[in-house]
Coordinates of C-alpha atoms in Angstrom, one line a residue:
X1 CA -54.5 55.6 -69.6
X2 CA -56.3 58.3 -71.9
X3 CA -55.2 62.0 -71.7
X4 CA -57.2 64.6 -70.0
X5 CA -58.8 65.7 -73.8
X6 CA -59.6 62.7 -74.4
X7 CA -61.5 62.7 -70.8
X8 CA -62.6 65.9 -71.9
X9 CA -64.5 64.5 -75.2
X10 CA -66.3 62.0 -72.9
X11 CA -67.4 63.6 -70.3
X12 CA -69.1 66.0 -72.8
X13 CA -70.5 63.3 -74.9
X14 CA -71.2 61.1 -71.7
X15 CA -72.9 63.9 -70.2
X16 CA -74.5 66.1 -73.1
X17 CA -78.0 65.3 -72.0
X18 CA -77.6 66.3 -68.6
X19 CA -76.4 69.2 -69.5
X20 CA -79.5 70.0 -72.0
X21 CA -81.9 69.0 -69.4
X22 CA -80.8 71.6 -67.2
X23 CA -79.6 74.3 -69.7
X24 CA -81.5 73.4 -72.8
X25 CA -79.9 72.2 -76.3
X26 CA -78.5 75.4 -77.9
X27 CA -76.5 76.1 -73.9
X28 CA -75.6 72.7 -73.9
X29 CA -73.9 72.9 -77.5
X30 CA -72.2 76.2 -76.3
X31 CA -70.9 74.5 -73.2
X32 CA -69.5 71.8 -75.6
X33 CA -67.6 74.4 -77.6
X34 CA -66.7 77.1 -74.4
X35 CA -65.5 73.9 -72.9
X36 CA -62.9 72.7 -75.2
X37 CA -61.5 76.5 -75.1
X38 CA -61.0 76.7 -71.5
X39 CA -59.4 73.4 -72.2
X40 CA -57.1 74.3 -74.1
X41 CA -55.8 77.2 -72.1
X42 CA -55.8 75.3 -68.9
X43 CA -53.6 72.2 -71.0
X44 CA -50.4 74.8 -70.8
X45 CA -50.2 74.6 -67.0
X46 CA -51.2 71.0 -66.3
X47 CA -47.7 69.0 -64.9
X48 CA -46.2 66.9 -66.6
X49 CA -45.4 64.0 -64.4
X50 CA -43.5 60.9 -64.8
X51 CA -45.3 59.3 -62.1
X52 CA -48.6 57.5 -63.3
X53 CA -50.4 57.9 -60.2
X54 CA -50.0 61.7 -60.9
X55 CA -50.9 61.6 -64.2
X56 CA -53.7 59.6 -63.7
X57 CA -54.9 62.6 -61.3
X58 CA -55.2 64.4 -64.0
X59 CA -57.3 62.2 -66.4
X60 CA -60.1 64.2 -64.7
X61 CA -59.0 67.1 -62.9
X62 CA -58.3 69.6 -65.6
X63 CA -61.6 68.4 -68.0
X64 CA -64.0 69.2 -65.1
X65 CA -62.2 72.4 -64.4
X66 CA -62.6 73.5 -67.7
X67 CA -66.4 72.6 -67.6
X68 CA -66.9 74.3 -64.6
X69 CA -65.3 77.9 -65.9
X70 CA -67.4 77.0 -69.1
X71 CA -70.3 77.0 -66.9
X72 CA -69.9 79.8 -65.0
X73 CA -67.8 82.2 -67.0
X74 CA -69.1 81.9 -70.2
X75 CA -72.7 80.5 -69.8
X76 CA -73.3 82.7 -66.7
X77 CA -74.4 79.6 -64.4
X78 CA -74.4 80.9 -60.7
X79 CA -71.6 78.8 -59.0
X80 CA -73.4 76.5 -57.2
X81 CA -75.8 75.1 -59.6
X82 CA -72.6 75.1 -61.8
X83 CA -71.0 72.8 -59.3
X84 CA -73.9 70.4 -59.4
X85 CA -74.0 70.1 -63.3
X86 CA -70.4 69.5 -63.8
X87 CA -70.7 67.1 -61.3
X88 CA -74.0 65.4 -62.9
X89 CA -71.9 65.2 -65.9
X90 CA -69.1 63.8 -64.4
X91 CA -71.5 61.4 -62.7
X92 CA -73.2 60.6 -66.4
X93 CA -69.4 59.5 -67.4
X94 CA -68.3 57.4 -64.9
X95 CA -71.8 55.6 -64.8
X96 CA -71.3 54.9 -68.5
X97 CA -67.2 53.6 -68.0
X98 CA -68.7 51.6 -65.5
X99 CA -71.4 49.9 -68.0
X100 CA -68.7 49.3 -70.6
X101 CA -67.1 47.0 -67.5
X102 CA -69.3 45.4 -65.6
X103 CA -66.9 42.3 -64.3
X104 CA -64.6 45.2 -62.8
X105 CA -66.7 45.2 -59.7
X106 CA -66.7 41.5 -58.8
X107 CA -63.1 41.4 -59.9
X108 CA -62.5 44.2 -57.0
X109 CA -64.8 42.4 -54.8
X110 CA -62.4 39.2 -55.5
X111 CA -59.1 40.9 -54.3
X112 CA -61.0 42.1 -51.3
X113 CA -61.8 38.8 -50.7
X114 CA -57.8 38.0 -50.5
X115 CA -56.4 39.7 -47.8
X116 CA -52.7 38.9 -48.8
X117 CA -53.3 40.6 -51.9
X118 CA -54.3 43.8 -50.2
X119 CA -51.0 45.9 -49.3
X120 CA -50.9 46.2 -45.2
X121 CA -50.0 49.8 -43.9
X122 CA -47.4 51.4 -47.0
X123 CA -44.3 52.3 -46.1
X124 CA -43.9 56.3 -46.2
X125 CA -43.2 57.3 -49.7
X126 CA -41.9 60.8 -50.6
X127 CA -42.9 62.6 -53.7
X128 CA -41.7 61.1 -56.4
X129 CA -41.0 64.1 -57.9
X130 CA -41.0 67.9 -57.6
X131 CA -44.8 68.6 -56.8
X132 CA -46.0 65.1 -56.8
X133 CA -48.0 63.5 -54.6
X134 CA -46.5 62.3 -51.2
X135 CA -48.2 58.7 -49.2
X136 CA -47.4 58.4 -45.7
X137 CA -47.5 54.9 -43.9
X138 CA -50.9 54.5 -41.8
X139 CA -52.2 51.9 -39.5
X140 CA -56.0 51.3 -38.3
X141 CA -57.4 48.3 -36.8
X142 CA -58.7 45.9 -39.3
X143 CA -57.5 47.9 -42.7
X144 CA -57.1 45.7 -45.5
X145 CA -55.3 49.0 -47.3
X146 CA -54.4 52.5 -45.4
X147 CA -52.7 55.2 -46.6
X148 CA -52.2 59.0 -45.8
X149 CA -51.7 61.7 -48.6
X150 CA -50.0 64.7 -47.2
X151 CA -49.6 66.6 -50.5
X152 CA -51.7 66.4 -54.1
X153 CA -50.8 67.6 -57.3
X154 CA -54.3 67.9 -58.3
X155 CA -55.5 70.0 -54.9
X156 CA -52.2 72.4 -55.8
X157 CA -53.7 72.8 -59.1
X158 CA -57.0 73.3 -58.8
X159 CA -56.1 76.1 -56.1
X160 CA -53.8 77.8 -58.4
X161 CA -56.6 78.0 -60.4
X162 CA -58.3 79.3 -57.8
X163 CA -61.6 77.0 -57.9
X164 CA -60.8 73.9 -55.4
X165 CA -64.0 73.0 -54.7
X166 CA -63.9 71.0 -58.1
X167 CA -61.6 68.4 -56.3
X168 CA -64.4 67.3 -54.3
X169 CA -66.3 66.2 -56.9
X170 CA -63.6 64.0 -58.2
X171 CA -62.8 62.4 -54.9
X172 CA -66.2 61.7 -54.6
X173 CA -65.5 59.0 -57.5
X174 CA -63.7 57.2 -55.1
X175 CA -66.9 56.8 -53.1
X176 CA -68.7 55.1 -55.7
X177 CA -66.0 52.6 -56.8
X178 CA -66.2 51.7 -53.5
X179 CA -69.3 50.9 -53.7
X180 CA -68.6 48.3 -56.2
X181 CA -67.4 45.6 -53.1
X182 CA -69.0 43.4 -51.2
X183 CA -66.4 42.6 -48.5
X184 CA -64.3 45.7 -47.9
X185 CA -65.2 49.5 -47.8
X186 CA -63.5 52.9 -48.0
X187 CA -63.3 55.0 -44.7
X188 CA -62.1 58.7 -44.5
X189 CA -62.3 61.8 -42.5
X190 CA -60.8 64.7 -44.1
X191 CA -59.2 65.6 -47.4
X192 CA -56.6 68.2 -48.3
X193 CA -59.1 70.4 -50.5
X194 CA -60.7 71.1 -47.1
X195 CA -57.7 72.4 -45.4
X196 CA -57.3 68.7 -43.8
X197 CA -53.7 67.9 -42.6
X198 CA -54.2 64.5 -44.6
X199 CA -56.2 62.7 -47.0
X200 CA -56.9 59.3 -45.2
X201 CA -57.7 55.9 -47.1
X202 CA -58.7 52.9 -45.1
X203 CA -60.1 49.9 -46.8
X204 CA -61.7 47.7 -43.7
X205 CA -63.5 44.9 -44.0
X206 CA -67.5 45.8 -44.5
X207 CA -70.1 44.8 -42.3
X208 CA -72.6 43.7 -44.2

């Protein structure tokens, strides 16, 4: 598991000519710099959980924040094209993880294959500590792997912060793993950034 700096570094690097294309070299240098700032005064207030799901939400969560107040606060990007490039950058990163392990998608696509190795509906979890996340049992027809989140660190967070459209973006990452399999596929219809009630995973077998 790296730390969210160490995301931080990557995403940068990972997405530095992105960020040039659309800003042009010197901004894109600034951004690298503004960035690790805003980093550092966001690291402060970042949890510190036991838990390594929850820490694992925040591999991403804080470094894309900071980006995006880099963007917009110190660069002057309006907020929606600020969105889009701190999501093109986060995009350019996970594209580039993904090249560094290419046998991680037919591995997934293996365990989907397996049905007993897919957890059936989980068992309602509290949080597993103060401010954690919390996983409610779920059902559905067909799910290989269903889950409800009723509360997220990371959605607390980014709201505190008062910028959780960022959350989105990160989710979204979820989407493209997804992608990855063969056999199975990731359904959902609301999330708790949106002012959902629940953030619903169902992994059902794919019709394709």
């Amino acid at each position: 598991m790296s730390s969210p700096s160490e995301r931080l570094a990557q995403i940068l690097t990972e997405g530095r000519f992105v960020a040039a294309r659309e800003l042009g070299e010197e901004s894109a240098a600034a951004l690298h710099t503004h960035a690790k700032e805003r980093y550092l005064a966001l690291e402060a207030t970042i949890p510190r959980f036991q838990s390594s799901m929850d820490r694992r939400l925040f591999e991403l969560g804080p470094p894309v924040l900071a980006i995006y107040q880099a963007l917009q606060h110190d660069l002057g990007v309006d907020r929606a094209p600020a969105l889009r490039l701190a999501e093109d950058m986060l995009l350019a990163f996970s594209r580039k993880q993904r090249s560094r392990h290419p046998f991680l998608g037919a591995a997934m696509d293996v365990v989907s294959r397996l049905r007993p190795a897919w957890p059936l509906p989980m068992r309602s979890t509290p949080a597993r500590e103060p401010g954690g996340s919390r996983l409610d049992r779920a059902g559905g027809a067909g799910a290989l792997r269903a889950a409800d989140a009723r509360e997220c660190p990371l959605v607390t967070f980014a709201r505190r912060h008062g910028l959780p459209e960022v959350v989105a973006m990160i989710c979204r990452l979820d989407e493209l793993q997804a992608k990855e399999l063969h056999r199975a596929e990731l359904r959902r219809t609301g999330t708790l950034d949106t002012g959902a009630a629940r953030f619903d995973f169902r992994y059902v077998m794919a019709k394709k």
